[in-house]
Tab-separated table of C-alpha atoms in Angstrom:
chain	number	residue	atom	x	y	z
A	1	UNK	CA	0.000	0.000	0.000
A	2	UNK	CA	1.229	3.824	-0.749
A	3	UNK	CA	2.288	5.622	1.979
A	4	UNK	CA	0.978	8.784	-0.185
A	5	UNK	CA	-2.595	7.337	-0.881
A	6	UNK	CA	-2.663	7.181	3.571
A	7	UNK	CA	-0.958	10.342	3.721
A	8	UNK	CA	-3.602	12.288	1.362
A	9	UNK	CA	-6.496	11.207	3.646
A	10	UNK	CA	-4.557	12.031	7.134
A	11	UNK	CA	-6.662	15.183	7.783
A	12	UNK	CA	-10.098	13.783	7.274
A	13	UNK	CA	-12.435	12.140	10.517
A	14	UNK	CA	-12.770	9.427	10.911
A	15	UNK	CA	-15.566	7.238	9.143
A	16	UNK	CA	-18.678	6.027	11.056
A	17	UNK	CA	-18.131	2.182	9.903
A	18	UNK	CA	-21.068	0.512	11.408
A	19	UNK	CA	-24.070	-0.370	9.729
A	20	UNK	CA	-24.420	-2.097	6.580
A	21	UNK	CA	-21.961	-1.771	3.190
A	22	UNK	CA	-21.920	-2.989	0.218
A	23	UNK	CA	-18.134	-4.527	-0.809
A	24	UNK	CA	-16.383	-5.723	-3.481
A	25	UNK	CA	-13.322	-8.021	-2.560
A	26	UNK	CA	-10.541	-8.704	-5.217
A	27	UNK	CA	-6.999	-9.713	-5.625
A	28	UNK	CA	-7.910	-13.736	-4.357
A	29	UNK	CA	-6.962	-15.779	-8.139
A	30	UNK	CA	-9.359	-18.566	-6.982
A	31	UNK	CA	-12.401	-16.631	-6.449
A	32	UNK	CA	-12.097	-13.661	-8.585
A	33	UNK	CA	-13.713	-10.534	-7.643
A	34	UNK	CA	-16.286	-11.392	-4.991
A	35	UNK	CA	-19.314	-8.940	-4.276
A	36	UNK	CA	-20.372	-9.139	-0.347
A	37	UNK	CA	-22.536	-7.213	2.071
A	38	UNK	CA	-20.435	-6.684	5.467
A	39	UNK	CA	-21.935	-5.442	8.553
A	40	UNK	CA	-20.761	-4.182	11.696
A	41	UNK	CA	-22.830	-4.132	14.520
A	42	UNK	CA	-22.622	-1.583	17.134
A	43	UNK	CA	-21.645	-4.173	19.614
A	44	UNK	CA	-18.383	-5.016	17.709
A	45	UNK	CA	-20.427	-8.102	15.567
A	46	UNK	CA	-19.045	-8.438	11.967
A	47	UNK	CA	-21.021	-10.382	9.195
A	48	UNK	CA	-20.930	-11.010	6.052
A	49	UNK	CA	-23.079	-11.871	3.404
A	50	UNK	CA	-22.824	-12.847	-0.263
A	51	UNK	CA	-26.186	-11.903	-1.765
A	52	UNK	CA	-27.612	-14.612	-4.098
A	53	UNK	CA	-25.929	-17.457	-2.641
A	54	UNK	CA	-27.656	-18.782	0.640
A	55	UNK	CA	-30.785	-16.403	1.408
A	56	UNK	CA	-32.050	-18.896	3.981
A	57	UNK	CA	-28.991	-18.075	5.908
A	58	UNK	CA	-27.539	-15.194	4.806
A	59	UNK	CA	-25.242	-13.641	7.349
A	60	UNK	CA	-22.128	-15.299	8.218
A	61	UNK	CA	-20.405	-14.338	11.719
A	62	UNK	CA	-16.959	-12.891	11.371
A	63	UNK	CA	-14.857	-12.048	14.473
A	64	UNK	CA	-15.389	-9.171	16.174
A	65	UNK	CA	-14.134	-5.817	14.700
A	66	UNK	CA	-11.524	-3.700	16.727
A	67	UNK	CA	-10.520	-0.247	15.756
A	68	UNK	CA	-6.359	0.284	17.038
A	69	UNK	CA	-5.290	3.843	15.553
A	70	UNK	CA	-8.010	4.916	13.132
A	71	UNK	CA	-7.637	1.591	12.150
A	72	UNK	CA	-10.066	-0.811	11.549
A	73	UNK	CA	-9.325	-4.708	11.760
A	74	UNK	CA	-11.672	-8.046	11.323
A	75	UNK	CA	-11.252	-11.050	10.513
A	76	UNK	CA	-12.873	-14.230	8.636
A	77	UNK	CA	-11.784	-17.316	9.573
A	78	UNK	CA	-13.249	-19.841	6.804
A	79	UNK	CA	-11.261	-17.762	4.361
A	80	UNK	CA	-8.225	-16.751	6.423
A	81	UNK	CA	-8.507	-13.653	5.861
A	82	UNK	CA	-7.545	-10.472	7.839
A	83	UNK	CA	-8.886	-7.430	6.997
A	84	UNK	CA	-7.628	-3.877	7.738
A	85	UNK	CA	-9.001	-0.254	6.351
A	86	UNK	CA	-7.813	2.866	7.474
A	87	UNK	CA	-11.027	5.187	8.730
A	88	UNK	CA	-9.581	8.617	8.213
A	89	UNK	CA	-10.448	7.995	4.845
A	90	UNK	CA	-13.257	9.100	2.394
A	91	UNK	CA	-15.155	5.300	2.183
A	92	UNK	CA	-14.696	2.152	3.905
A	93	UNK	CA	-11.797	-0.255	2.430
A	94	UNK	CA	-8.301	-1.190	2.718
A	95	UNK	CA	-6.534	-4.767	2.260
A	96	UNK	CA	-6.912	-8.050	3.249
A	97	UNK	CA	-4.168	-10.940	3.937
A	98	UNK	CA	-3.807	-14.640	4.528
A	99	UNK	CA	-0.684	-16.525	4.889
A	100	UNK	CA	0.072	-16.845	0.948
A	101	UNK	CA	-2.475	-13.970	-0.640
A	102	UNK	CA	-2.738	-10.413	-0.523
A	103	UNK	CA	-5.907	-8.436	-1.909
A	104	UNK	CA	-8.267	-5.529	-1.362
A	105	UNK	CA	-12.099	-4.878	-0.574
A	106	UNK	CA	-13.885	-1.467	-1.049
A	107	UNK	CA	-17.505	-0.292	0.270
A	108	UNK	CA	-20.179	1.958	-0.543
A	109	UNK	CA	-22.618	2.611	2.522
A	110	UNK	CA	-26.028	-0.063	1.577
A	111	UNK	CA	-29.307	0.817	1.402
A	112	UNK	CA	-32.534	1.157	3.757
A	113	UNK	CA	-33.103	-2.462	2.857
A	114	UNK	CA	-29.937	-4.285	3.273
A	115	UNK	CA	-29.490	-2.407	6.886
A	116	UNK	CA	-32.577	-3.919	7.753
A	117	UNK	CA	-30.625	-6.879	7.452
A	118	UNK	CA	-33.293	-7.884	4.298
A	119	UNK	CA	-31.566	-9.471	1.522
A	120	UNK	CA	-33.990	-10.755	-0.468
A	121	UNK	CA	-37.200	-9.136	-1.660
A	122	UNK	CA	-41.013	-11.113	-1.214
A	123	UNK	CA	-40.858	-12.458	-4.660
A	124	UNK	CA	-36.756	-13.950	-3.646
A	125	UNK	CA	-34.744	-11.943	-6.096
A	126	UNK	CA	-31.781	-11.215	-4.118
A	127	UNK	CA	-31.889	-7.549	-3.202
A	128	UNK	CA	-28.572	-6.304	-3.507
A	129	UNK	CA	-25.523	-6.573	-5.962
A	130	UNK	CA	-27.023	-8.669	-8.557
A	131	UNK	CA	-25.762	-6.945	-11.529
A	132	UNK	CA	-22.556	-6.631	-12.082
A	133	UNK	CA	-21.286	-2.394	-13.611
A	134	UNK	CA	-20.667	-2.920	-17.333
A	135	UNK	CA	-18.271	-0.001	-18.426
A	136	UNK	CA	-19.093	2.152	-21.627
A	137	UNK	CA	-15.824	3.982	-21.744
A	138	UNK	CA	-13.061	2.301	-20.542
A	139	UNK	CA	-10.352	5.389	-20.972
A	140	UNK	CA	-6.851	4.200	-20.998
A	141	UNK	CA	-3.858	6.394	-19.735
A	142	UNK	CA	-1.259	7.838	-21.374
A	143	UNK	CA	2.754	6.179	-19.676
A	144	UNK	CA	3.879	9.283	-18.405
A	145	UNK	CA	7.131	10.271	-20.670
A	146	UNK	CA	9.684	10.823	-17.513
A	147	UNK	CA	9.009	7.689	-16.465
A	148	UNK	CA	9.426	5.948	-19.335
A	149	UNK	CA	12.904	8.077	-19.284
A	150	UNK	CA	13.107	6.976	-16.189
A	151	UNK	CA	12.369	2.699	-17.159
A	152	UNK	CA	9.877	3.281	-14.274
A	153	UNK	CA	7.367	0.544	-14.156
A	154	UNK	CA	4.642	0.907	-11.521
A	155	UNK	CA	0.951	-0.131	-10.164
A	156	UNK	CA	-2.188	2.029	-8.936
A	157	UNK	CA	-5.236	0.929	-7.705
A	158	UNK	CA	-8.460	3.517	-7.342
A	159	UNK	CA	-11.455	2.865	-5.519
A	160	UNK	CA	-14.529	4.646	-6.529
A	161	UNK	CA	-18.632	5.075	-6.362
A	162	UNK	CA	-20.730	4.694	-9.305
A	163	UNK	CA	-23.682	5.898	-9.132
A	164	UNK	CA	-27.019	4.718	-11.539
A	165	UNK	CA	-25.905	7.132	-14.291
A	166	UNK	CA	-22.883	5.478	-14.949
A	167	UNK	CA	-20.980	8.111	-13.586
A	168	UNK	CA	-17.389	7.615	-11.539
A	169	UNK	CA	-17.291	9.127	-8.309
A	170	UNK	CA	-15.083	9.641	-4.982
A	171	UNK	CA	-11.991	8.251	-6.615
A	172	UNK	CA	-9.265	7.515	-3.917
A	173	UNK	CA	-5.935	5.552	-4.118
A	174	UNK	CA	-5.989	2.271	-2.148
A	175	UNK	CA	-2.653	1.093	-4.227
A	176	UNK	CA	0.478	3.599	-5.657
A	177	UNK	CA	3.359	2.844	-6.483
A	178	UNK	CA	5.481	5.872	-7.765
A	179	UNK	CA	3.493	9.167	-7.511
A	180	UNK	CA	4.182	9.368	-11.307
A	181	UNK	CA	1.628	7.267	-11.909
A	182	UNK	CA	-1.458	9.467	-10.064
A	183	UNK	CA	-2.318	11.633	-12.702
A	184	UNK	CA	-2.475	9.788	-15.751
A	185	UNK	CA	-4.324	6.902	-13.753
A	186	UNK	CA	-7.144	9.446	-11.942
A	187	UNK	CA	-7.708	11.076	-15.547
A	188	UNK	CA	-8.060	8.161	-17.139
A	189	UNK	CA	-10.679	6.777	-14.580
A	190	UNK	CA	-12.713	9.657	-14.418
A	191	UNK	CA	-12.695	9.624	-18.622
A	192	UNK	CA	-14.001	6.243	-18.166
A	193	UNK	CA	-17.797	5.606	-17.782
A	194	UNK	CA	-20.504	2.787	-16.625
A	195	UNK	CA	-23.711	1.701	-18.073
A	196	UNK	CA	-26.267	3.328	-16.510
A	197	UNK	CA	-28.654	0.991	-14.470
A	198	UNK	CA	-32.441	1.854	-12.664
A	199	UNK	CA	-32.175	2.057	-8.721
A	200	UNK	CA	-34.260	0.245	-6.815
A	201	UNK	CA	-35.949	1.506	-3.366
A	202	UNK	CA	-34.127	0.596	-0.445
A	203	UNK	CA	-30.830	-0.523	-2.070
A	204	UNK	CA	-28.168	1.563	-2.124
A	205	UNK	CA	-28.015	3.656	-5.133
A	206	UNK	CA	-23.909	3.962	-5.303
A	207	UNK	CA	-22.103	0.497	-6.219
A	208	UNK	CA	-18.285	0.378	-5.023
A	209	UNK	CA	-15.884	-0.538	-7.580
A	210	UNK	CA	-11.635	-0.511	-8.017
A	211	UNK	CA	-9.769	-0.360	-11.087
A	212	UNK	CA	-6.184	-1.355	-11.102
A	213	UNK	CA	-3.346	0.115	-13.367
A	214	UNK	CA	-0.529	-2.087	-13.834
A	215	UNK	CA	2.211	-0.253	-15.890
A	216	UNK	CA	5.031	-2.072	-17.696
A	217	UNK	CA	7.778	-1.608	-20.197
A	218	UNK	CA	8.903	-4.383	-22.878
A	219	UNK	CA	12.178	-4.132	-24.461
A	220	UNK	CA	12.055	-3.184	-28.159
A	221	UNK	CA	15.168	-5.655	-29.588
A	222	UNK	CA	17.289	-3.900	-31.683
A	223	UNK	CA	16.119	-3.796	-35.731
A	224	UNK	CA	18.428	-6.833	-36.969
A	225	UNK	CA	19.762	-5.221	-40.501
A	226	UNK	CA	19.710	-8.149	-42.615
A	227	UNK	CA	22.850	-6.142	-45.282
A	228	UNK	CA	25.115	-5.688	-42.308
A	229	UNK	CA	25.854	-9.573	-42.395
A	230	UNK	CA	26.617	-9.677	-46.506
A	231	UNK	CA	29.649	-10.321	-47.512
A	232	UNK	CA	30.450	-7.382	-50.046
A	233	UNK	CA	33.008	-9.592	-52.273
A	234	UNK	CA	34.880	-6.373	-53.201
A	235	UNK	CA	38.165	-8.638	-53.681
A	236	UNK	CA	36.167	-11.291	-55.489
A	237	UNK	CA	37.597	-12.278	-58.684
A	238	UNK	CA	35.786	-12.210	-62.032
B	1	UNK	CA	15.761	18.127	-28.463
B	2	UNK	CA	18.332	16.052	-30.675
B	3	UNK	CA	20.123	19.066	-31.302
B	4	UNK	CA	20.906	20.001	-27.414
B	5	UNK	CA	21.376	16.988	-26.325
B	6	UNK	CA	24.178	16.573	-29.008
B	7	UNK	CA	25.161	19.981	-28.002
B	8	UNK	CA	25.452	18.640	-24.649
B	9	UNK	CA	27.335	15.657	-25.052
B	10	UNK	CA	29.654	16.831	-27.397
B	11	UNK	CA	30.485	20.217	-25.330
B	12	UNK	CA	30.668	18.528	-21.915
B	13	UNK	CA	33.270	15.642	-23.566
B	14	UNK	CA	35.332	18.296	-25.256
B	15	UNK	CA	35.686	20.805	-22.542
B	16	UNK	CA	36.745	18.398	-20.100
B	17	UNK	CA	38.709	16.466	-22.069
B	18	UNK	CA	40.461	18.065	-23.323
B	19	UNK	CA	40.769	20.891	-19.897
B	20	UNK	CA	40.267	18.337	-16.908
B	21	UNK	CA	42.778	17.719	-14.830
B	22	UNK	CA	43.078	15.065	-12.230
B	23	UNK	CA	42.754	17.717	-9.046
B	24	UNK	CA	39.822	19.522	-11.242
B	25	UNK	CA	41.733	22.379	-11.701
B	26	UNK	CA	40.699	24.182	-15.377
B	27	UNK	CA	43.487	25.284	-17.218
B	28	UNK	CA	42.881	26.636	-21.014
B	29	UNK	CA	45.568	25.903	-23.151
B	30	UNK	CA	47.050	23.255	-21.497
B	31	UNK	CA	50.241	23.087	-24.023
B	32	UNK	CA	48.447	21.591	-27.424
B	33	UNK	CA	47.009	24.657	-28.479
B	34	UNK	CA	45.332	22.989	-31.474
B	35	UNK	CA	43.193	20.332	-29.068
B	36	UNK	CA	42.000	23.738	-26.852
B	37	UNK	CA	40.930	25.505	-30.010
B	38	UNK	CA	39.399	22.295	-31.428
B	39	UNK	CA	37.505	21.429	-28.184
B	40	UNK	CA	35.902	24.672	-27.709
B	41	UNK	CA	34.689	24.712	-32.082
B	42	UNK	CA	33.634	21.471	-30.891
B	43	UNK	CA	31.825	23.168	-27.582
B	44	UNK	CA	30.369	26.117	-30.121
B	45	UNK	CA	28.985	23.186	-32.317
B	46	UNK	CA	31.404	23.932	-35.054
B	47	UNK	CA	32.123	20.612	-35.589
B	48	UNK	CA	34.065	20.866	-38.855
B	49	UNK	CA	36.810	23.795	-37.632
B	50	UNK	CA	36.442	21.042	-34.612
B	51	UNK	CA	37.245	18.239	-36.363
B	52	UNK	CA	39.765	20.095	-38.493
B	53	UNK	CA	41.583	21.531	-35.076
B	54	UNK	CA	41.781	18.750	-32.824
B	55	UNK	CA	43.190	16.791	-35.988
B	56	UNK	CA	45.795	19.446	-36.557
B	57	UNK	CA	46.788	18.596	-32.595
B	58	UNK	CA	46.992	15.002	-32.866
B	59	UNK	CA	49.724	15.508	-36.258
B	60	UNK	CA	51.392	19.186	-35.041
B	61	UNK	CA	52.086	17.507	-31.727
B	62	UNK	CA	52.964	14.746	-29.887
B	63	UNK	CA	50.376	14.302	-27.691
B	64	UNK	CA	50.595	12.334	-24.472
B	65	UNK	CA	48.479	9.089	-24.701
B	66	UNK	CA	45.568	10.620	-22.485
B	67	UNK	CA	45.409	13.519	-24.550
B	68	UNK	CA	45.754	11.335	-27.765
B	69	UNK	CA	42.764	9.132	-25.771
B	70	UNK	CA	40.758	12.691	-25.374
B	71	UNK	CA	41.304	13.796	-28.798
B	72	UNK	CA	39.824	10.787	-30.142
B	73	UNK	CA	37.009	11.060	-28.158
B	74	UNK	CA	36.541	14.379	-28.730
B	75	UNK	CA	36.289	13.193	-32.851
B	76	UNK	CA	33.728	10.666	-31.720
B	77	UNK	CA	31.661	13.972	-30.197
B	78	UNK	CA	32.187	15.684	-33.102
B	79	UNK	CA	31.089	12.860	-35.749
B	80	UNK	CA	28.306	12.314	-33.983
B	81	UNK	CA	26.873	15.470	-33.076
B	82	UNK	CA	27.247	15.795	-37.382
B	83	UNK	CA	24.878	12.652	-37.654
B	84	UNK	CA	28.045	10.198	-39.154
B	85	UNK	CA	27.863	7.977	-36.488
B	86	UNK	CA	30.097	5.051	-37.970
B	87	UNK	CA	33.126	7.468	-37.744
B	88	UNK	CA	32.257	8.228	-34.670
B	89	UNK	CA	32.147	4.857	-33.258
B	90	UNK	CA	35.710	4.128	-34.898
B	91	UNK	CA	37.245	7.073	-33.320
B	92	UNK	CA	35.361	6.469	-29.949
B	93	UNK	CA	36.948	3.118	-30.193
B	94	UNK	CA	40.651	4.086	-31.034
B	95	UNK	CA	39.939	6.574	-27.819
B	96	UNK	CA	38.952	3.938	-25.453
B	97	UNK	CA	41.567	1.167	-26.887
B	98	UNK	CA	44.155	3.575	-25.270
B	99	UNK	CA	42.266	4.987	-22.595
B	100	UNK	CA	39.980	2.327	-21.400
B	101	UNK	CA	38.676	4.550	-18.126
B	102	UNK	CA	37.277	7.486	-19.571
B	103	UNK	CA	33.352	7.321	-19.525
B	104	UNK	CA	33.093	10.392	-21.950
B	105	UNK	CA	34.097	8.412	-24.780
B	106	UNK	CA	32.054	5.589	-24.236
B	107	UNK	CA	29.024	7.913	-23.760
B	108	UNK	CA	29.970	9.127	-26.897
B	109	UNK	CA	30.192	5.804	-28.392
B	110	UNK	CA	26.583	5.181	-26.554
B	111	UNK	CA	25.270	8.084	-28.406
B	112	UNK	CA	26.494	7.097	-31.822
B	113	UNK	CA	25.065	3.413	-31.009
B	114	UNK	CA	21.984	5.300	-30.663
B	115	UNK	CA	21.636	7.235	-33.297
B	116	UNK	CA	21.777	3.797	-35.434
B	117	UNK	CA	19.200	2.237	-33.403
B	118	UNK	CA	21.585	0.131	-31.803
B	119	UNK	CA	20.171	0.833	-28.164
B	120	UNK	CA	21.655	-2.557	-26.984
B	121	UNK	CA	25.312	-1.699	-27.723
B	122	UNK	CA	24.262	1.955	-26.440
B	123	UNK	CA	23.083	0.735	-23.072
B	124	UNK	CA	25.764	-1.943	-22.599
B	125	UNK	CA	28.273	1.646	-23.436
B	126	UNK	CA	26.173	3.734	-21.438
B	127	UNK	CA	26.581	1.341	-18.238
B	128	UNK	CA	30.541	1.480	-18.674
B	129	UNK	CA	30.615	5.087	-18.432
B	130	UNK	CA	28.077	5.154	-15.378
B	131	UNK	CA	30.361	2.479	-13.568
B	132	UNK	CA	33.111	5.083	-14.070
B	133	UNK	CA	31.097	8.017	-13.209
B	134	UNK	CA	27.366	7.522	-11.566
B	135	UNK	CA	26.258	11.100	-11.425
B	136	UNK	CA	27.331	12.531	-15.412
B	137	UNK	CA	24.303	14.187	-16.709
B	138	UNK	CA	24.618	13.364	-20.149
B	139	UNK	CA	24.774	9.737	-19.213
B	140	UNK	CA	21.493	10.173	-17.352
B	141	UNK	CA	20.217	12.323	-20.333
B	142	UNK	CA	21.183	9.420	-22.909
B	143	UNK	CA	19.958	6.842	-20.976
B	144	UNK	CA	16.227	8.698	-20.744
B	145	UNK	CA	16.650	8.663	-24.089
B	146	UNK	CA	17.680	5.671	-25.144
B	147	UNK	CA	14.817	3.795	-22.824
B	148	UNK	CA	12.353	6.523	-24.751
B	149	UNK	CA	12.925	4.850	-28.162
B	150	UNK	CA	13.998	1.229	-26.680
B	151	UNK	CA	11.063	0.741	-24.326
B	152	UNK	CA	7.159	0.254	-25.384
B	153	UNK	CA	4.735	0.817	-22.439
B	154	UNK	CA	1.822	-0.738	-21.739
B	155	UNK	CA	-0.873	-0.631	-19.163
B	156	UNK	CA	-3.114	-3.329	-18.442
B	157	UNK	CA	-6.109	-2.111	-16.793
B	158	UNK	CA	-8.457	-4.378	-14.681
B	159	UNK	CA	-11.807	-3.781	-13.087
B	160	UNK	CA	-12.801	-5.105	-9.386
B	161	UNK	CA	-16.769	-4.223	-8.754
């Protein structure tokens, strides 16, 4: 994680975690990018719940959350995982760890509904997360120059709101390598665009999403000049 | 940007080549009149008079073999900075085959590897002359641009959501 990205959000308070989010976890190869519904009670409870899967028992018991220096931790033993988010930050998220895997999760505050600790509406369609954000502009940045001067290669990671228009919101660093790497990666996110999608009421109307930015260089080889291996003959007899 | 970079390399390698003395001390004229008068045409980027000075000092005189080793390097500026970098390579070798520790000429050298494209020769030159000397601008200067034309970025974006 980049020092800078904790650095930037240093002066905000910190956030009111409890209640009921709406999370994306990524970075686990296995299981892809996993959509969940966390909640922290206000007696230190922490559940989880992946909407569509088990409705008759939605909400799995994590350990309890603890908060250590604006710092949030929790943990979930079937997966191994440990999470930690920094509050003083402008939404909920941070990373997560086992023993062999490192990721990151990112949350947008859940609706009326999913607070209520409802997951599925009377008819059974799940009620939160179903559909997954198609983007309709998917910008790419520009390698900054210096760094390719530089043979800087580098990574950045933005977490962001969309809301139902499509549109990117609230984008804030979770991963950065080389601060040469901000710019081009914020412009090109907030270039980018979603397909637009109809709220429902009661679920949240912001979805949480991350886009990472991994930025390499590849070697050119050298042009091979097929003449500069011909043997002239100048001496050659006739 | 071709054009003061050249400028750079090719004044930077003449002055001090020509001028530099072990304890730093600058001294103009330092006995081969000729090699002064050639470095500094080389310095204004009058590369011909350059070329045609620092010549005259290598044949007038008898250089020692460092300032032999300079002279040739300061050529290898010279051909270079006038886009013939074959020549230059030649003299930039003749330089370093009697002065093997002088990182000016194989910056040179670098430079006239890169003008033909060659930017594995120039980087293999380029790290000589930074194991001799770490901080020289030009080398960081040619190095920028070597990895400008001998490096293709990509980035891979991925969504999480």
């Amino acid at each position: 994680m980049s020092g800078t990205a904790e650095e930037a959000g240093a002066q905000l308070d910190p956030i009111d975690h409890t209640g009921a989010w709406t999370c994306i976890l990524y970075g686990d190869p296995d299981r892809g990018d996993e959509r969940a519904l966390l909640s922290f009670g206000p007696d230190g409870s922490t559940r989880l719940a992946r909407p569509g899967q088990d409705v008759s028992v939605p909400w799995t018991p994590l350990s309890r959350w603890s908060i250590e220096n604006d710092q949030l931790s929790f943990s979930d033993a079937r997966s191994g995982r440990h999470f930690l988010a920094a509050l003083r930050r402008p939404g909920l998220g941070g990373e997560w760890r086992t023993a062999t895997l490192y990721g990151g999760w990112w949350c947008t505050k859940a609706g009326e509904a999913v607070d209520a600790r409802l997951l599925t509406e009377p008819a059974g369609i799940p009620i939160a997360m179903t559909m997954p954000l198609i983007p309709e502009i998917m910008a790419t940045p520009d390698y900054p120059r210096q760094a390719i001067r530089e043979a800087k290669e580098g990574r950045a990671v933005i977490c962001f709101e969309v809301d139902p228009r499509g549109v990117v919101h609230d984008p804030h660093f979770i991963e950065l390598s080389d601060e040469i790497f901000r710019a081009p990666s914020l412009d090109a996110l907030m270039r980018s665009h979603y397909q637009p999608w109809t709220a429902r009421p009661g679920r949240s109307t912001e979805r949480p999403a991350c886009r990472s930015f991994a930025y390499s260089l590849e070697r050119i080889t050298d042009p091979f000049d097929p003449f500069e291996s011909v043997e002239p003959f100048d001496s050659a007899e006739p | 940007m071709g054009r003061i970079t050249l400028f750079g390399l090719a004044g930077c390698l003449a002055a001090s080549a020509i001028w530099a003395q072990p304890d730093n001390r600058t001294i103009i004229g330092s006995g081969n009149e000729f090699l002064s008068a050639g470095a500094f045409a080389i310095r204004m980027s009058q590369y011909n008079e350059g070329i045609r000075l620092t010549q005259l000092g290598l044949t007038r005189y008898q250089p020692s073999r460092t300032d032999r080793a300079a002279a040739l390097s300061n050529l290898c500026a010279a051909y270079a900075a006038k886009g013939d970098p074959n020549v230059a390579i030649d003299f930039c070798t003749q330089s370093l085959e009697i002065d093997g520790g002088n990182w000016r000429a194989y910056n040179n050298r670098a430079y006239a590897y890169y003008l033909k494209g060659m930017y594995s020769e120039a980087t293999f030159d380029l790290d000589a002359a930074a194991a001799i000397n770490s901080d020289g601008r030009q080398i960081i200067q040619l190095r920028g641009m070597i990895n400008e034309r001998g490096l293709r970025p990509r980035v891979i974006m991925e969504d999480h959501q």
